mmCIF file of C-alpha atoms (C1' of nucleotides) in Angstrom:
data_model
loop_
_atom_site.group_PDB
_atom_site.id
_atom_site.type_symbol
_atom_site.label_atom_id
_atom_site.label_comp_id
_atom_site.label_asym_id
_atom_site.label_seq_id
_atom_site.Cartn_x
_atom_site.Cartn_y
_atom_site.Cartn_z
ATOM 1 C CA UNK A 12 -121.703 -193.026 23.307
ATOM 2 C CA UNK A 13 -119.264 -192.736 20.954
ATOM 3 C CA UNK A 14 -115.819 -194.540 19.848
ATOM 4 C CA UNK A 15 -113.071 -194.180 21.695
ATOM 5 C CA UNK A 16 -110.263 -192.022 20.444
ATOM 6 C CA UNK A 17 -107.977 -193.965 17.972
ATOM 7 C CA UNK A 18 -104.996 -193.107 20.241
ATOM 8 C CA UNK A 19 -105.956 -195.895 22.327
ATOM 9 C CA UNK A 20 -103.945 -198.199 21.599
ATOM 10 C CA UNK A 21 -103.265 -200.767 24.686
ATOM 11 C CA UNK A 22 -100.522 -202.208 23.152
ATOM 12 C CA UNK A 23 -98.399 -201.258 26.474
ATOM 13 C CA UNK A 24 -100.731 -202.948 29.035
ATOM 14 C CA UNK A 25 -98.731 -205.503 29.589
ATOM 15 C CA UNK A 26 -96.631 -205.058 31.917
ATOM 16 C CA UNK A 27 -97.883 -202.154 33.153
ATOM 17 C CA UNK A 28 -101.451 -202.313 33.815
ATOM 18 C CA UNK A 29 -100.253 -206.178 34.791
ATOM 19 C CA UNK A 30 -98.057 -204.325 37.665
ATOM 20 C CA UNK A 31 -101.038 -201.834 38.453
ATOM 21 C CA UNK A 32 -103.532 -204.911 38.687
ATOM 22 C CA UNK A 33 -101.128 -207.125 40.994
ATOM 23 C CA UNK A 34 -102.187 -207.429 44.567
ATOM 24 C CA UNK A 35 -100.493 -204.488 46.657
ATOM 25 C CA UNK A 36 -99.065 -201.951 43.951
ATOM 26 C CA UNK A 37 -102.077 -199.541 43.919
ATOM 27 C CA UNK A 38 -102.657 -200.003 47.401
ATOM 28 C CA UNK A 39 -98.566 -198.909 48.364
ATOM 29 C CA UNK A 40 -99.311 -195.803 45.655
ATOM 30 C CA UNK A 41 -101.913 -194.736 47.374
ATOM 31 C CA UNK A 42 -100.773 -194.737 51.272
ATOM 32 C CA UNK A 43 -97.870 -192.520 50.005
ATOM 33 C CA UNK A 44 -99.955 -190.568 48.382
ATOM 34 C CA UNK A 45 -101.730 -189.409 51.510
ATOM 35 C CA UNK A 46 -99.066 -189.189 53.899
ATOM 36 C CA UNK A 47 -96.816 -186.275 54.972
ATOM 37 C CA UNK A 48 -94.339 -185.174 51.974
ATOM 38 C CA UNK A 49 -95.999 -188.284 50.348
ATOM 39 C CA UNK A 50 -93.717 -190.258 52.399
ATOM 40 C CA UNK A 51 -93.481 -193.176 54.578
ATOM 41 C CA UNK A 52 -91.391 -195.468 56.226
ATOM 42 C CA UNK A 53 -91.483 -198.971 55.822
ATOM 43 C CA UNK A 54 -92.795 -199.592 58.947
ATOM 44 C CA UNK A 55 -95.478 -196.931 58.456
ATOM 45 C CA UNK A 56 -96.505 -198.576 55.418
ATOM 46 C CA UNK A 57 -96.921 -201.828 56.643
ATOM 47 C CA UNK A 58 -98.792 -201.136 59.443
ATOM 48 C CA UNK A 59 -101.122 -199.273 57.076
ATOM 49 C CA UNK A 60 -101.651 -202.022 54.452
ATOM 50 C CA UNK A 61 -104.040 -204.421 55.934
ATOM 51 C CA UNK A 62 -102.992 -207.902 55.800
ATOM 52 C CA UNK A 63 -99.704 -207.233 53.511
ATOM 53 C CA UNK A 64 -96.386 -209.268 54.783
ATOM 54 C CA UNK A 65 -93.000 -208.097 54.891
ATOM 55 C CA UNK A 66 -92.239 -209.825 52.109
ATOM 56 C CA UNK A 67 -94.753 -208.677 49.922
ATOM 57 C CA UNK A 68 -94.511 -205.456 50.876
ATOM 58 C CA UNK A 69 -90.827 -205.709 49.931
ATOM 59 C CA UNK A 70 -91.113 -207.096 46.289
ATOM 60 C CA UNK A 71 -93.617 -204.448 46.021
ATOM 61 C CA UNK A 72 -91.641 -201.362 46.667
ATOM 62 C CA UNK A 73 -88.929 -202.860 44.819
ATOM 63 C CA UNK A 74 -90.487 -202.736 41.704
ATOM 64 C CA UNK A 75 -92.257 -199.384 42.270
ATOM 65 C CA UNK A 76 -88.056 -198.153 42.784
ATOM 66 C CA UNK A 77 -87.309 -199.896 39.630
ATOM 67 C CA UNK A 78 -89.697 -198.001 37.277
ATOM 68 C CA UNK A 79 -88.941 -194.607 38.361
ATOM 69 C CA UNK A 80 -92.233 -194.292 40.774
ATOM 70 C CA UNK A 81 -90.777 -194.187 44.596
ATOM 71 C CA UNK A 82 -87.461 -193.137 45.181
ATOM 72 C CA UNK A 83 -85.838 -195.278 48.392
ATOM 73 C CA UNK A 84 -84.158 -192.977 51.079
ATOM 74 C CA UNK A 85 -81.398 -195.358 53.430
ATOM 75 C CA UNK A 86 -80.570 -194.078 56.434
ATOM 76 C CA UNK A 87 -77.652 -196.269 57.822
ATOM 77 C CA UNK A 88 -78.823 -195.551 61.958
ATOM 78 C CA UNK A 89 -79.112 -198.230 64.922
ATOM 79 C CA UNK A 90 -81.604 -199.436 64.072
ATOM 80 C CA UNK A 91 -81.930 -198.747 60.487
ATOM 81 C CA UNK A 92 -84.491 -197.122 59.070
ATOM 82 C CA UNK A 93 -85.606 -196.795 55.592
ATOM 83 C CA UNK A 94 -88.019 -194.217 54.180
ATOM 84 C CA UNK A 95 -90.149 -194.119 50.307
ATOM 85 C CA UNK A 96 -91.817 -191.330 48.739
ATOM 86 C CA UNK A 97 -93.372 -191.025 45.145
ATOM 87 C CA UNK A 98 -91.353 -189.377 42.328
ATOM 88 C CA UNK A 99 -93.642 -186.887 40.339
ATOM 89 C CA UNK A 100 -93.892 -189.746 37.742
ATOM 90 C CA UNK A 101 -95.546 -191.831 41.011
ATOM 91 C CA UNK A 102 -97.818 -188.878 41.652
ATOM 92 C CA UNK A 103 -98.627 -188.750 37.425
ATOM 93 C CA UNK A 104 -99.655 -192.361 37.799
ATOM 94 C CA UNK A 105 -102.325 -191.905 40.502
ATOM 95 C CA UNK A 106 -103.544 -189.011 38.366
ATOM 96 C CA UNK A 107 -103.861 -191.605 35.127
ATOM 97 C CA UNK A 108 -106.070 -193.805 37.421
ATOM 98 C CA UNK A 109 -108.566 -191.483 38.880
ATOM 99 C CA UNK A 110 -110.908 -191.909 35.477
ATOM 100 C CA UNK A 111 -110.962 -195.794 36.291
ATOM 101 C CA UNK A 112 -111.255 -195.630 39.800
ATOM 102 C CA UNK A 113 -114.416 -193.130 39.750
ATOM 103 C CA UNK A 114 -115.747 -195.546 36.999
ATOM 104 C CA UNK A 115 -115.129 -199.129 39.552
ATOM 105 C CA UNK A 116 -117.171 -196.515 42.159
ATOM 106 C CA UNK A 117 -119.822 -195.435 39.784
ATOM 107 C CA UNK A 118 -120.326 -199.033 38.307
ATOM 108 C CA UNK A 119 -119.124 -201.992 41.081
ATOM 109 C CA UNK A 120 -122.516 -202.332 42.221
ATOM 110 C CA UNK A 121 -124.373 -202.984 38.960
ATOM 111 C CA UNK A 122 -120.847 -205.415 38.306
ATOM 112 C CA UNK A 123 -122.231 -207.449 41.483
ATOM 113 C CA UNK A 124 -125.625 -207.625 40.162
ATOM 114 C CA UNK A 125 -124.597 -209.037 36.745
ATOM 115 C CA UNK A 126 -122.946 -211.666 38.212
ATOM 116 C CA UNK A 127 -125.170 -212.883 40.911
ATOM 117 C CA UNK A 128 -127.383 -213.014 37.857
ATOM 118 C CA UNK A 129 -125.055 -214.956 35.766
ATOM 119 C CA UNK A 130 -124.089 -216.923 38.778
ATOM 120 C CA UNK A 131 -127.379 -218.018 39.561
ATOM 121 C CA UNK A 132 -128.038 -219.033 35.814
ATOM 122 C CA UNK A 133 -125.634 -220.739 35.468
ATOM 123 C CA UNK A 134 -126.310 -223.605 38.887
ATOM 124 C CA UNK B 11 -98.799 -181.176 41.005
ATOM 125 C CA UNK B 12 -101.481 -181.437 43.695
ATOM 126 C CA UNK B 13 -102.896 -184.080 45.239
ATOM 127 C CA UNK B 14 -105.310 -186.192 43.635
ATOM 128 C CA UNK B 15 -109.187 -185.902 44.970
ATOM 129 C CA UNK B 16 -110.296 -187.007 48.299
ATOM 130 C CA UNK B 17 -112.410 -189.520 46.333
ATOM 131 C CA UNK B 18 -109.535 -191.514 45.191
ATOM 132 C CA UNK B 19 -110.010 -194.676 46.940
ATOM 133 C CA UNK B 20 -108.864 -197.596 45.793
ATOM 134 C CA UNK B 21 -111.199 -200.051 47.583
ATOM 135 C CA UNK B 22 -112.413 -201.503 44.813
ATOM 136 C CA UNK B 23 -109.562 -202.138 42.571
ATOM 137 C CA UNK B 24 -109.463 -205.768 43.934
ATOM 138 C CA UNK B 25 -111.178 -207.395 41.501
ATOM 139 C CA UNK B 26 -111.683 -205.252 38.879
ATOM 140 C CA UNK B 27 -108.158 -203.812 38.547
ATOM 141 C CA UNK B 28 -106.803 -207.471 38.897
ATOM 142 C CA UNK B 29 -109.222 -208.667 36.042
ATOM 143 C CA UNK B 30 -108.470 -205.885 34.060
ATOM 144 C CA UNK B 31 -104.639 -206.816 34.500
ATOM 145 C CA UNK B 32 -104.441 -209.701 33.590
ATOM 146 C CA UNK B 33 -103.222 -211.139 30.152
ATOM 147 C CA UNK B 34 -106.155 -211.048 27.525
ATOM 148 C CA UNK B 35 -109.057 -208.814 29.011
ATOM 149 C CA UNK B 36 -108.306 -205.526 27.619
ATOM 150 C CA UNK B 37 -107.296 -206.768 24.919
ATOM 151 C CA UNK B 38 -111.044 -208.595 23.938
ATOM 152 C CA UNK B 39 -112.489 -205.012 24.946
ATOM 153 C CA UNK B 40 -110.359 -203.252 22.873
ATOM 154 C CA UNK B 41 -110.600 -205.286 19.614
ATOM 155 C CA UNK B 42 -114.451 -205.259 19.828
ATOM 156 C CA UNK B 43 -114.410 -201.668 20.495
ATOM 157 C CA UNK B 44 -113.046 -201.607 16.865
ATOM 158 C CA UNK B 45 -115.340 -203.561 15.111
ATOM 159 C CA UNK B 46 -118.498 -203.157 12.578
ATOM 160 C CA UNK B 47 -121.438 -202.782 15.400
ATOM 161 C CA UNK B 48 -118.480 -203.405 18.431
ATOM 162 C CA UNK B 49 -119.271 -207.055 17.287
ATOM 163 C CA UNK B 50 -117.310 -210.129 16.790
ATOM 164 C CA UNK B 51 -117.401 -213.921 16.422
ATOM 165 C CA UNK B 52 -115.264 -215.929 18.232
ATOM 166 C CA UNK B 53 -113.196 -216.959 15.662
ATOM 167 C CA UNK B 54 -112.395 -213.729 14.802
ATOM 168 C CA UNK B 55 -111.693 -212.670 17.976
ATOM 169 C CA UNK B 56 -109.307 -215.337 17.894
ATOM 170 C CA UNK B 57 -107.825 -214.346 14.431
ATOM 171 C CA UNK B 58 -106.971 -210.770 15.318
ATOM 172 C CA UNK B 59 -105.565 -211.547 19.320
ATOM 173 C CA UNK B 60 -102.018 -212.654 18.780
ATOM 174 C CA UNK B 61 -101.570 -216.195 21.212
ATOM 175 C CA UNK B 62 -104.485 -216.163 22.514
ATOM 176 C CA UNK B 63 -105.405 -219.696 22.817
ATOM 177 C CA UNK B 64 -109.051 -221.146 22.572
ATOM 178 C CA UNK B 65 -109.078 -221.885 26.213
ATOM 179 C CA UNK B 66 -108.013 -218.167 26.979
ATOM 180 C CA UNK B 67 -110.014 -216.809 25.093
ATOM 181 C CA UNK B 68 -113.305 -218.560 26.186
ATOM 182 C CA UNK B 69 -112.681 -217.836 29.727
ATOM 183 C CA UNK B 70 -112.229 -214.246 29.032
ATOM 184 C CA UNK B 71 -115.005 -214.159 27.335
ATOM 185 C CA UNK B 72 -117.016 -215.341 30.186
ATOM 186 C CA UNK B 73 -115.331 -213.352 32.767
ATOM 187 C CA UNK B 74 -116.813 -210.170 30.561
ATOM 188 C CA UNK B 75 -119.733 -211.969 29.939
ATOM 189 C CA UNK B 76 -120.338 -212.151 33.929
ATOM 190 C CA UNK B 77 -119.526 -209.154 34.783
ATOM 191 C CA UNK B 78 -121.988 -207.190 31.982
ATOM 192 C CA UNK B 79 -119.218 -205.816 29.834
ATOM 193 C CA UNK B 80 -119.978 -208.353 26.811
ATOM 194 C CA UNK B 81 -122.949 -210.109 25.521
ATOM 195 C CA UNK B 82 -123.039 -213.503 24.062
ATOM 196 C CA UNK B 83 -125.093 -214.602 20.945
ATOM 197 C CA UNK B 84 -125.516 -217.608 19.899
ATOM 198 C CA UNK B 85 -127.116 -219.220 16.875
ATOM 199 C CA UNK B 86 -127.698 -222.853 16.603
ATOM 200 C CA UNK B 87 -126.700 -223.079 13.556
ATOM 201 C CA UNK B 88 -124.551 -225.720 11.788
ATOM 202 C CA UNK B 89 -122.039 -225.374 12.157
ATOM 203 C CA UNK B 90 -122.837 -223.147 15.029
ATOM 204 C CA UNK B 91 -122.200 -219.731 15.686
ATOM 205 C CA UNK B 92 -121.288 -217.456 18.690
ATOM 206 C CA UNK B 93 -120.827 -213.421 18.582
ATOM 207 C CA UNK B 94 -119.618 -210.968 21.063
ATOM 208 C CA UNK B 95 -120.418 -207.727 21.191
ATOM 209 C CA UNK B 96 -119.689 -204.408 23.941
ATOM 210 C CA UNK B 97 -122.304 -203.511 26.717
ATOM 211 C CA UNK B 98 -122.998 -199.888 27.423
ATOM 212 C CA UNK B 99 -120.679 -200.872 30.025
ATOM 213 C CA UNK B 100 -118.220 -202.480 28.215
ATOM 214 C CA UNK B 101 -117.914 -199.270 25.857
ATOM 215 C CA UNK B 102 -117.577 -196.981 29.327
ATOM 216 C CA UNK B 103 -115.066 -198.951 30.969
ATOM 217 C CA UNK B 104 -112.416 -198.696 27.834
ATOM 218 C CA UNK B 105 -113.359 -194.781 27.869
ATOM 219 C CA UNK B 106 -112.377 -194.965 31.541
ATOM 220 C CA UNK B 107 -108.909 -196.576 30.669
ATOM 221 C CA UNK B 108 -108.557 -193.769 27.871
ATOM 222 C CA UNK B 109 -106.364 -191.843 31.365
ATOM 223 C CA UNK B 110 -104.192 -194.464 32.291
ATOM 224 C CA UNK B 111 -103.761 -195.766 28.606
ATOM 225 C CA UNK B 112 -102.268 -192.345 27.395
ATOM 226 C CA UNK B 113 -100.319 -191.866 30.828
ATOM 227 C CA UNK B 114 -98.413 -195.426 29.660
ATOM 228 C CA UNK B 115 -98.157 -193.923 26.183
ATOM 229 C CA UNK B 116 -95.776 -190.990 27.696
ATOM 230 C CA UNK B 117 -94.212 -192.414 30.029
ATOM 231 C CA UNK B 118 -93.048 -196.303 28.934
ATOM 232 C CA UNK B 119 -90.137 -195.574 27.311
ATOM 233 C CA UNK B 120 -88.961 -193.645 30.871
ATOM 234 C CA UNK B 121 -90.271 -196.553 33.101
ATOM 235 C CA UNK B 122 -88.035 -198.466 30.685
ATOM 236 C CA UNK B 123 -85.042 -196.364 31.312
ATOM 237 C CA UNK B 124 -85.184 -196.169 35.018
ATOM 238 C CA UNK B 125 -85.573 -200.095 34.667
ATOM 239 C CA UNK B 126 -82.059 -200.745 32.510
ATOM 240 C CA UNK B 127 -80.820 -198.217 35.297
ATOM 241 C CA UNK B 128 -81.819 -200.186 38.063
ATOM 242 C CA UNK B 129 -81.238 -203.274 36.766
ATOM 243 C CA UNK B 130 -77.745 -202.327 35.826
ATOM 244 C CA UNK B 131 -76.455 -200.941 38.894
ATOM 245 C CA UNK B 132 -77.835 -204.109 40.469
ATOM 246 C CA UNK B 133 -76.007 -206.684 38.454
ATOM 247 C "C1'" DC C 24 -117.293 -223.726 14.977
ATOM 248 C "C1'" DC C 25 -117.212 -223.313 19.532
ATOM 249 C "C1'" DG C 26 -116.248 -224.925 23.914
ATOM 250 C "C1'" DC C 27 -115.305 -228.197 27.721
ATOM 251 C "C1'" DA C 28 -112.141 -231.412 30.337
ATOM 252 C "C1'" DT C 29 -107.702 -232.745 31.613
ATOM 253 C "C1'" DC C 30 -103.037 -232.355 32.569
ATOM 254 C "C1'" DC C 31 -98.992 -229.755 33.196
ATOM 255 C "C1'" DT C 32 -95.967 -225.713 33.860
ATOM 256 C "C1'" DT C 33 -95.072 -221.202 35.544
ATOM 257 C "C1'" DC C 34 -95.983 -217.192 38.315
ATOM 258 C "C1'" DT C 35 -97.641 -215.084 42.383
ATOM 259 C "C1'" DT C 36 -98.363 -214.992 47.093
ATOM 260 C "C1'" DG C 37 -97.942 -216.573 51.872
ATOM 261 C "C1'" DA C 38 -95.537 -218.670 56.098
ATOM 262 C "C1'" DT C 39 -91.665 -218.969 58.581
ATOM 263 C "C1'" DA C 40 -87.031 -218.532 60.109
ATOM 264 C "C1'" DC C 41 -82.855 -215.969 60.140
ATOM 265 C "C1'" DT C 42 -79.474 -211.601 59.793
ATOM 266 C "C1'" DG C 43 -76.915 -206.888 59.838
ATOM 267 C "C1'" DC D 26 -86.038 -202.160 61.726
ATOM 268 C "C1'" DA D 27 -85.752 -203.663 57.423
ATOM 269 C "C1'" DG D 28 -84.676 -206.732 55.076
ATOM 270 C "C1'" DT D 29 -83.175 -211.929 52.828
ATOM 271 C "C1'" DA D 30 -83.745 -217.049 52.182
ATOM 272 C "C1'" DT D 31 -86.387 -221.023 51.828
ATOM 273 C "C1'" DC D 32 -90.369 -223.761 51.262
ATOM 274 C "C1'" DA D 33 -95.083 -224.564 50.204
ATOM 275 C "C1'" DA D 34 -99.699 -223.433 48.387
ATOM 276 C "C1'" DG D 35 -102.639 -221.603 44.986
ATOM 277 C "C1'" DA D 36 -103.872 -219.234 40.806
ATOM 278 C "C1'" DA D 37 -103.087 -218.282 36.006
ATOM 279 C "C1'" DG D 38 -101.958 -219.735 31.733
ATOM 280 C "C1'" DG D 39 -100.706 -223.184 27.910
ATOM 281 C "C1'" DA D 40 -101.161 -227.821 25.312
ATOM 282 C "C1'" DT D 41 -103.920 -231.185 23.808
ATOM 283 C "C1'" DG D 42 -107.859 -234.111 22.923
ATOM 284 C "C1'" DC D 43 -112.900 -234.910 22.815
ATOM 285 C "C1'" DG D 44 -117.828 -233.568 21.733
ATOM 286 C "C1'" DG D 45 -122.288 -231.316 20.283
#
DNA sequence: CCGCATCCTTCTTGATACTG
DNA sequence: CAGTATCAAGAAGGATGCGG
């Protein structure tokens, strides 16, 4: 295989592969992704997120609104309700991770092995 | 833009996503990737990753290690002598970030605007 | 030179209660 | 319904000292 081009330069990781790698981020992304008008409400999406509080689910979709990736819709009714869809930058995001995810699918197993291996060698 | 491939499924991205976030992984990866052979001692490891302490830097190392993405040599020399260098796998999963990497590259500087944005209209 | 052990600080996440 | 506020727990990271 050869080098990588010299473009790559992951000088910008941090923070946002740190964002992308935190616990829920991908996960919200994703959801939208698939629903109707790639949008949801935040009901919706926390029923759909296994195991995510409201909380968490909160911070999350703050920072997604912050960098430009879900827009937040408000709609002032009794009782409120509150409605997120991804931005085309959102969608462009999901795109830039398809070459990683189909690399976690093609290699997670051989991952596992290694480190039972290592585990074991090491007590 | 249309939606991304059935396939997508983020299953998996918990833990490799989250190990791939966090502070000094990619980094390691990509400085190796650069090297004569993709190979490395430690202290030059540590010479070229800006703050990375000794501590860091050994636990990332065995994180990679453990999963199959390095490989550790060691030489019992004195004073002794440890080098690093890229798995197959190691080289495939920075060709897999190659997407995402030049996603950030065009779009930081608007994540960064829609940040001041937010942040200013929220105090 | 390389790495482990220890202690400490900070960040992230979770649990729970309360509000417009 | 969709939050916010508060508190507590745990993980990640940094500083420092010792050892083969």
């Amino acid at each position: 295989m050869e080098k990588h081009s010299p473009q790559f330069r992951p000088i910008s990781f941090n923070g946002i592969c740190t964002r992308l790698g935190d616990k829920w981020t991908v996960q919200v992304l994703w959801r939208l992704s698939l629903a109707q008008d790639r949008r949801l409400r935040f009901s919706a999406l926390r029923k759909e997120i296994d195991g995510i509080t409201q909380r968490m689910l909160t911070l999350t979709l703050r920072n997604l609104e912050r960098d430009g990736l879900i827009m937040r819709h408000y709609f002032p009714e009794v009782p409120p309700r509150v409605e997120y869809d991804l931005t085309e930058m959102g969608i462009g995001v999901l795109g830039a991770l398809e070459g990683l995810n189909s690399w976690i699918q093609n290699n997670l197993s051989v991952i596992e092995q290694h480190r039972q291996i290592y585990d074991r060698n090491n007590q």
